[in-house]
Amino acid sequence: MKRVLVAIGIVALTFGFTLALHAAEKGKTVGKKERKGIQGMSQEELVKLAMSAAPEQISKDATVMIPGPDGKMVEAKKGTNGFTCLPDVDGMPVPDPICYDGQSGQWVGDLMGGAPKPTNTAPGIAYMARGGWHFEKDGKILMKNEEGAKTMQEPPHWMVFWPFDSKASGIPSMPNKLGSYVMWDGTPYAHLMIYQDPKKMK
């Protein structure tokens, strides 16, 4: 039970933090048509959206957490494979669902809790088959939004939450045509971004 409560706490903290962080962006038009994110979606729609983040062989056995009527995260589907799926991360007009494993949950919990560095003991894996968002300013990707930053949409991708160094690995520190880069390079929370559609992974 303790592990379940800790996991739910991490999910709720992550969801609440990102919604607050990007609240100013919610009214922004994306593409030709503005959308309202996950507002007004039914439980069935939220579960389906959350599960769309990962390959079916992962999402079908994953736990699904969705916001309840009071905004707090509740378990909508109990999983068996250690992965957790959320219908939205950044609270933007276009939802960006995610599915992640336990090591990723530890990594995210450390980040949101202000830990100096992540404490996961193995690489964490997370999928975002509908893409996501990041902030750029002066040719760098920021860890959080700030004045003058641009909101950039990411294509479908998956992530490895484990220490990566751009110079040591030769992997670029910004998005590029090769499809992989180290996000937040030079920080303890640097991690690998891979522009590969999880839905096409076999």
Tab-separated table of C-alpha atoms in Angstrom:
chain	number	residue	atom	x	y	z
A	1	MET	CA	0.000	0.000	0.000
A	2	LYS	CA	2.840	2.400	0.846
A	3	ARG	CA	4.354	1.969	-2.617
A	4	VAL	CA	0.987	2.674	-4.230
A	5	LEU	CA	0.525	5.863	-2.205
A	6	VAL	CA	4.040	7.044	-3.063
A	7	ALA	CA	3.432	6.395	-6.765
A	8	ILE	CA	0.121	8.259	-6.695
A	9	GLY	CA	1.790	11.142	-4.880
A	10	ILE	CA	4.501	11.415	-7.525
A	11	VAL	CA	1.933	11.360	-10.314
A	12	ALA	CA	-0.229	13.986	-8.644
A	13	LEU	CA	2.771	16.203	-7.948
A	14	THR	CA	3.952	15.930	-11.537
A	15	PHE	CA	0.535	16.675	-12.987
A	16	GLY	CA	-0.133	19.601	-10.665
A	17	PHE	CA	3.295	21.140	-11.186
A	18	THR	CA	3.150	21.030	-14.954
A	19	LEU	CA	-0.373	22.419	-15.100
A	20	ALA	CA	0.691	25.367	-12.964
A	21	LEU	CA	3.923	25.820	-14.881
A	22	HIS	CA	2.151	26.124	-18.222
A	23	ALA	CA	-1.072	27.801	-17.154
A	24	ALA	CA	-0.122	30.934	-19.047
A	25	GLU	CA	0.136	28.910	-22.253
A	26	LYS	CA	-3.318	27.338	-22.109
A	27	GLY	CA	-4.973	29.975	-24.245
A	28	LYS	CA	-2.344	29.803	-26.957
A	29	THR	CA	-3.401	28.695	-30.418
A	30	VAL	CA	-1.643	25.619	-31.733
A	31	GLY	CA	-1.813	25.058	-35.470
A	32	LYS	CA	-5.022	26.118	-37.199
A	33	LYS	CA	-7.418	25.207	-34.442
A	34	GLU	CA	-7.303	25.876	-30.722
A	35	ARG	CA	-8.129	22.960	-28.445
A	36	LYS	CA	-9.042	22.777	-24.780
A	37	GLY	CA	-6.709	19.996	-23.784
A	38	ILE	CA	-8.384	17.341	-21.648
A	39	GLN	CA	-11.125	19.548	-20.227
A	40	GLY	CA	-14.562	18.006	-20.613
A	41	MET	CA	-13.290	14.536	-21.546
A	42	SER	CA	-15.071	11.508	-20.106
A	43	GLN	CA	-13.223	8.896	-18.043
A	44	GLU	CA	-13.263	6.534	-21.010
A	45	GLU	CA	-11.762	9.209	-23.263
A	46	LEU	CA	-9.080	10.077	-20.703
A	47	VAL	CA	-8.073	6.436	-20.278
A	48	LYS	CA	-7.913	5.931	-24.039
A	49	LEU	CA	-5.838	9.091	-24.433
A	50	ALA	CA	-3.427	8.060	-21.676
A	51	MET	CA	-2.920	4.616	-23.191
A	52	SER	CA	-2.212	6.135	-26.611
A	53	ALA	CA	1.198	7.324	-25.364
A	54	ALA	CA	2.940	3.948	-25.558
A	55	PRO	CA	3.115	0.834	-27.723
A	56	GLU	CA	0.045	-1.338	-27.168
A	57	GLN	CA	2.113	-4.132	-25.626
A	58	ILE	CA	3.094	-1.652	-22.887
A	59	SER	CA	-0.087	0.380	-22.372
A	60	LYS	CA	-2.487	-2.575	-22.241
A	61	ASP	CA	-0.981	-3.747	-18.935
A	62	ALA	CA	-0.130	-0.306	-17.509
A	63	THR	CA	-1.769	1.532	-14.625
A	64	VAL	CA	-3.757	4.563	-15.803
A	65	MET	CA	-4.112	7.657	-13.628
A	66	ILE	CA	-6.563	10.412	-14.561
A	67	PRO	CA	-7.748	13.634	-12.881
A	68	GLY	CA	-10.936	13.164	-10.866
A	69	PRO	CA	-13.775	15.708	-10.488
A	70	ASP	CA	-11.775	17.544	-7.808
A	71	GLY	CA	-8.625	17.655	-9.938
A	72	LYS	CA	-6.772	15.063	-7.865
A	73	MET	CA	-5.324	12.055	-9.649
A	74	VAL	CA	-7.190	8.767	-9.291
A	75	GLU	CA	-6.468	5.270	-10.529
A	76	ALA	CA	-8.762	4.495	-13.468
A	77	LYS	CA	-7.114	1.202	-14.447
A	78	LYS	CA	-4.872	-1.043	-12.382
A	79	GLY	CA	-1.781	-2.291	-14.177
A	80	THR	CA	0.580	-5.210	-13.789
A	81	ASN	CA	3.755	-4.256	-15.679
A	82	GLY	CA	5.112	-1.348	-13.609
A	83	PHE	CA	4.226	1.338	-16.163
A	84	THR	CA	1.923	4.280	-15.429
A	85	CYS	CA	0.078	6.282	-18.100
A	86	LEU	CA	-1.289	9.836	-17.793
A	87	PRO	CA	-3.585	11.585	-20.297
A	88	ASP	CA	-1.657	14.868	-20.161
A	89	VAL	CA	1.629	16.264	-18.858
A	90	ASP	CA	1.961	19.919	-19.806
A	91	GLY	CA	-1.625	21.202	-19.696
A	92	MET	CA	-1.336	22.622	-23.201
A	93	PRO	CA	-4.215	23.021	-25.712
A	94	VAL	CA	-3.030	19.815	-27.411
A	95	PRO	CA	-2.681	17.012	-24.806
A	96	ASP	CA	0.638	15.194	-24.477
A	97	PRO	CA	-0.013	11.850	-22.758
A	98	ILE	CA	2.856	9.842	-21.295
A	99	CYS	CA	3.543	6.289	-20.119
A	100	TYR	CA	6.554	5.699	-17.874
A	101	ASP	CA	8.091	2.963	-15.748
A	102	GLY	CA	8.958	2.972	-12.048
A	103	GLN	CA	12.515	4.239	-12.521
A	104	SER	CA	11.156	7.179	-14.523
A	105	GLY	CA	8.666	7.846	-11.727
A	106	GLN	CA	11.567	8.095	-9.283
A	107	TRP	CA	13.420	10.455	-11.651
A	108	VAL	CA	10.379	12.706	-12.042
A	109	GLY	CA	9.697	12.655	-8.311
A	110	ASP	CA	13.255	13.807	-7.624
A	111	LEU	CA	12.955	16.583	-10.205
A	112	MET	CA	9.648	17.863	-8.856
A	113	GLY	CA	10.869	17.555	-5.270
A	114	GLY	CA	13.929	19.705	-5.947
A	115	ALA	CA	16.508	16.961	-5.384
A	116	PRO	CA	20.014	17.986	-6.540
A	117	LYS	CA	20.140	14.944	-8.812
A	118	PRO	CA	17.937	11.973	-9.716
A	119	THR	CA	18.214	8.839	-7.581
A	120	ASN	CA	16.840	6.195	-9.930
A	121	THR	CA	19.153	3.169	-9.878
A	122	ALA	CA	18.561	2.063	-13.472
A	123	PRO	CA	17.625	3.809	-16.726
A	124	GLY	CA	13.993	4.922	-16.777
A	125	ILE	CA	11.925	4.536	-19.943
A	126	ALA	CA	9.024	6.805	-20.909
A	127	TYR	CA	6.906	7.046	-24.063
A	128	MET	CA	5.154	10.055	-25.599
A	129	ALA	CA	3.653	8.811	-28.863
A	130	ARG	CA	1.674	12.030	-29.350
A	131	GLY	CA	4.695	14.244	-28.818
A	132	GLY	CA	5.250	16.874	-26.156
A	133	TRP	CA	6.557	20.372	-25.476
A	134	HIS	CA	9.670	22.204	-24.355
A	135	PHE	CA	10.858	25.785	-23.909
A	136	GLU	CA	13.742	27.327	-25.857
A	137	LYS	CA	15.649	30.555	-25.349
A	138	ASP	CA	18.963	31.774	-26.756
A	139	GLY	CA	19.608	28.458	-28.477
A	140	LYS	CA	19.118	26.356	-25.360
A	141	ILE	CA	16.328	24.194	-23.959
A	142	LEU	CA	15.179	25.422	-20.566
A	143	MET	CA	14.194	23.274	-17.607
A	144	LYS	CA	11.225	25.570	-16.981
A	145	ASN	CA	9.432	28.417	-18.690
A	146	GLU	CA	10.716	31.965	-18.344
A	147	GLU	CA	10.146	35.352	-19.922
A	148	GLY	CA	11.151	35.470	-23.566
A	149	ALA	CA	11.147	31.696	-24.024
A	150	LYS	CA	9.490	30.047	-27.010
A	151	THR	CA	7.140	27.085	-26.639
A	152	MET	CA	8.232	24.331	-29.028
A	153	GLN	CA	6.254	21.213	-29.893
A	154	GLU	CA	8.058	17.872	-29.923
A	155	PRO	CA	7.172	15.073	-32.377
A	156	PRO	CA	6.359	11.532	-31.165
A	157	HIS	CA	9.277	10.254	-29.099
A	158	TRP	CA	10.501	8.159	-26.215
A	159	MET	CA	12.995	8.978	-23.481
A	160	VAL	CA	15.745	7.374	-21.426
A	161	PHE	CA	16.046	8.926	-17.962
A	162	TRP	CA	19.695	8.256	-17.193
A	163	PRO	CA	22.797	10.513	-17.120
A	164	PHE	CA	23.870	11.525	-20.630
A	165	ASP	CA	26.569	13.981	-21.664
A	166	SER	CA	26.501	15.507	-25.124
A	167	LYS	CA	30.271	15.929	-25.469
A	168	ALA	CA	31.163	12.518	-24.074
A	169	SER	CA	28.567	10.684	-26.157
A	170	GLY	CA	28.713	12.762	-29.333
A	171	ILE	CA	24.931	13.118	-29.213
A	172	PRO	CA	23.718	16.681	-29.985
A	173	SER	CA	22.220	18.808	-27.221
A	174	MET	CA	19.434	20.219	-29.405
A	175	PRO	CA	16.765	18.675	-31.661
A	176	ASN	CA	18.198	17.764	-35.056
A	177	LYS	CA	17.500	15.787	-38.224
A	178	LEU	CA	19.233	12.700	-36.812
A	179	GLY	CA	16.377	12.253	-34.355
A	180	SER	CA	18.149	12.028	-30.983
A	181	TYR	CA	19.491	14.611	-28.570
A	182	VAL	CA	20.398	15.168	-24.930
A	183	MET	CA	17.793	17.377	-23.275
A	184	TRP	CA	18.978	19.642	-20.432
A	185	ASP	CA	22.576	18.816	-21.264
A	186	GLY	CA	25.075	19.848	-18.606
A	187	THR	CA	22.615	19.399	-15.734
A	188	PRO	CA	22.127	16.416	-13.391
A	189	TYR	CA	18.781	15.854	-15.103
A	190	ALA	CA	20.163	15.514	-18.626
A	191	HIS	CA	18.407	12.669	-20.441
A	192	LEU	CA	18.119	11.151	-23.889
A	193	MET	CA	15.308	12.144	-26.261
A	194	ILE	CA	14.663	9.830	-29.215
A	195	TYR	CA	12.432	11.044	-32.034
A	196	GLN	CA	10.973	7.661	-32.893
A	197	ASP	CA	7.232	7.019	-32.860
A	198	PRO	CA	6.578	4.513	-30.048
A	199	LYS	CA	3.484	3.311	-31.897
A	200	LYS	CA	5.693	2.018	-34.710
A	201	MET	CA	8.014	0.099	-32.405
A	202	LYS	CA	7.668	-3.686	-32.537
